[in-house]
Amino acid sequence: MPAPDPTQPPPEAVTPLMRGIAVLRALSHAAGTLSLSELERATGLARATVDRVTATLARLGYVRLDGRDAVLAPRLMEVGNAYLAAIRLPDLLGGRAAALAAELDESVSLAVADRDGVRHVHQATRRRAMSLSFRIGDLLPAERTAPGPLFAAGWTAAEWTRWREHRAADPDGLDFPAVPPAAVPHGEGFERRAAEAGRRGWALDDQLVAPGLVALAVPVRGPDGRIVCAAGVVSHTSRHSAASLRDAALPRLRAAVHDMERELLAARPAGPGPAPSPDGGPAARIRAAKGELGRDFVESLARGLSVLTAFGEGRDTLTLSAVAEATGLARATARRALITLEHLGYVTAHERDFRLTPRVLDLGHPPLSRTTLAAVATPHLAALVTRVHDSASLAVLAGDDIQYTARVATGRIMSVDITVGTRFPAYATSMGRVLLAALPPARRAERWAGTGLRPLTPRTVTDPGELGAVLESVARSGYALVDEELEEGLRSLAVPVRDRAGTVVAAVNVAMHSVRRTRAQCVDELLPQLRATAGRIEADLRVAGRFSPVATA
């Protein structure tokens, strides 16, 4: 009998799951946003299918439908986070990478092999006008990176054949959209460079990925001696040539890698993972979503994606029974999802155990790993404005002021006219008082010590003692209501927004003319809505900030 065609899906494959992943990949490769018509062309799916898939992904929180556009949502990062938590490298080695970046004053990254490519799974970057960093999860061709030759040094003859066939079939590098086309065929001499890297134990990228970028990488080996990742130092030719980077950084990079390998050797096995969800787990949530969306909800797509998020810390490998238990799916359903995901390259199987592959990061992680607090908050602010019919904003503390970083205005004839970037004195605003109240009492007083508090209206609190008491009250109650202290006729209510660690990083508010609602109505009607909005923003921040820093300004 003829051998099965590996390019064709097996009979047990779940077609709706394959279609949904095609949509997510198309969005990821298009920087996170495509119109529904563009999705139809990019995936080759019928428009009705695109509509059902995007509606399902929106109901799961993975995509946001904005008019005619589909936009990747931060919650999708929980899929890539499952892989990053399972491999544990960012958690175990991230501190060493950050220390090396500070010591060298250069960016440091951790990368893993993904077939004939390389994906970065962690970065410790240095803030400069010319930033040198990759997006977490971007797929780079092995021959154009510093880690690539290190991984290729251990390739089998079959893997080298696959690399040659892939490059011949894709001479323009379209399978690597994160990097510009090569000016010259960098694949030439790659086998020689890989052999040299294997002998030397280090490799250089001399402007192969991009002009002006140089990088040095050293392999990090696990307790069994196999390469688990590569640690790399990245610089710019204005600071280093490839040779000077090697001379300056190689000894310290090797020392850091030695410490990383000791960390891996001393690492205790991860725990068994979280207990089953009290709400019945993914299966129960999928049933609830299907009840809301009806026939337009693609249940098999939702089930398949829940299999990916069944993995994580303490769950790096799972049997079929464990996957079924974690997701609440029937064994037969979980088995078909795993077969489909293995065919697509997102899961690998060894005997009875399944494991996620780095390709999982291809599902939205690169564009979403650069998200900002403002981008996370804006859709939630828009939903709040739709419900309460007043303007909503997000602001951060900037010295003695607050600075607006996101805002959605209402369409009223008489509305609060403030733009992103506007700054106001923190002491006289609701968001400012929420942010000041989150500081230790001694630091609060430092904000206006010796400078005095300027009255902006007859109602502005200008006595330091009185303001201190107001901030204590805000800290206890968790909200601030400011009535005509910034501007006459302006009333606003604010609550804090906290990051994964529970630190207040921003505030959200609703602002209105004082005739719109009484103070009591603000507390009774707006405060629950405002707190719910802050909670949704925080939920997205917890996912988005798990392995990638979320810029607050």
Short mmCIF file of C-alpha atoms in Angstrom, two decimals, residues 67 74 205 326 391 397 404 435 439 517:
data_model
loop_
_atom_site.label_atom_id
_atom_site.label_comp_id
_atom_site.label_asym_id
_atom_site.label_seq_id
_atom_site.Cartn_x
_atom_site.Cartn_y
_atom_site.Cartn_z
CA GLY A 67 -16.65 46.92 12.60
CA PRO A 74 -4.70 39.88 24.57
CA ASP A 205 25.24 36.63 13.41
CA ALA A 326 -7.95 18.78 32.27
CA SER A 391 -16.53 59.60 28.55
CA LEU A 397 1.20 58.90 37.25
CA TYR A 404 -3.92 60.43 29.89
CA LEU A 435 -2.77 56.70 42.02
CA LEU A 439 1.72 55.14 47.34
CA ARG A 517 -25.59 62.49 37.96
#
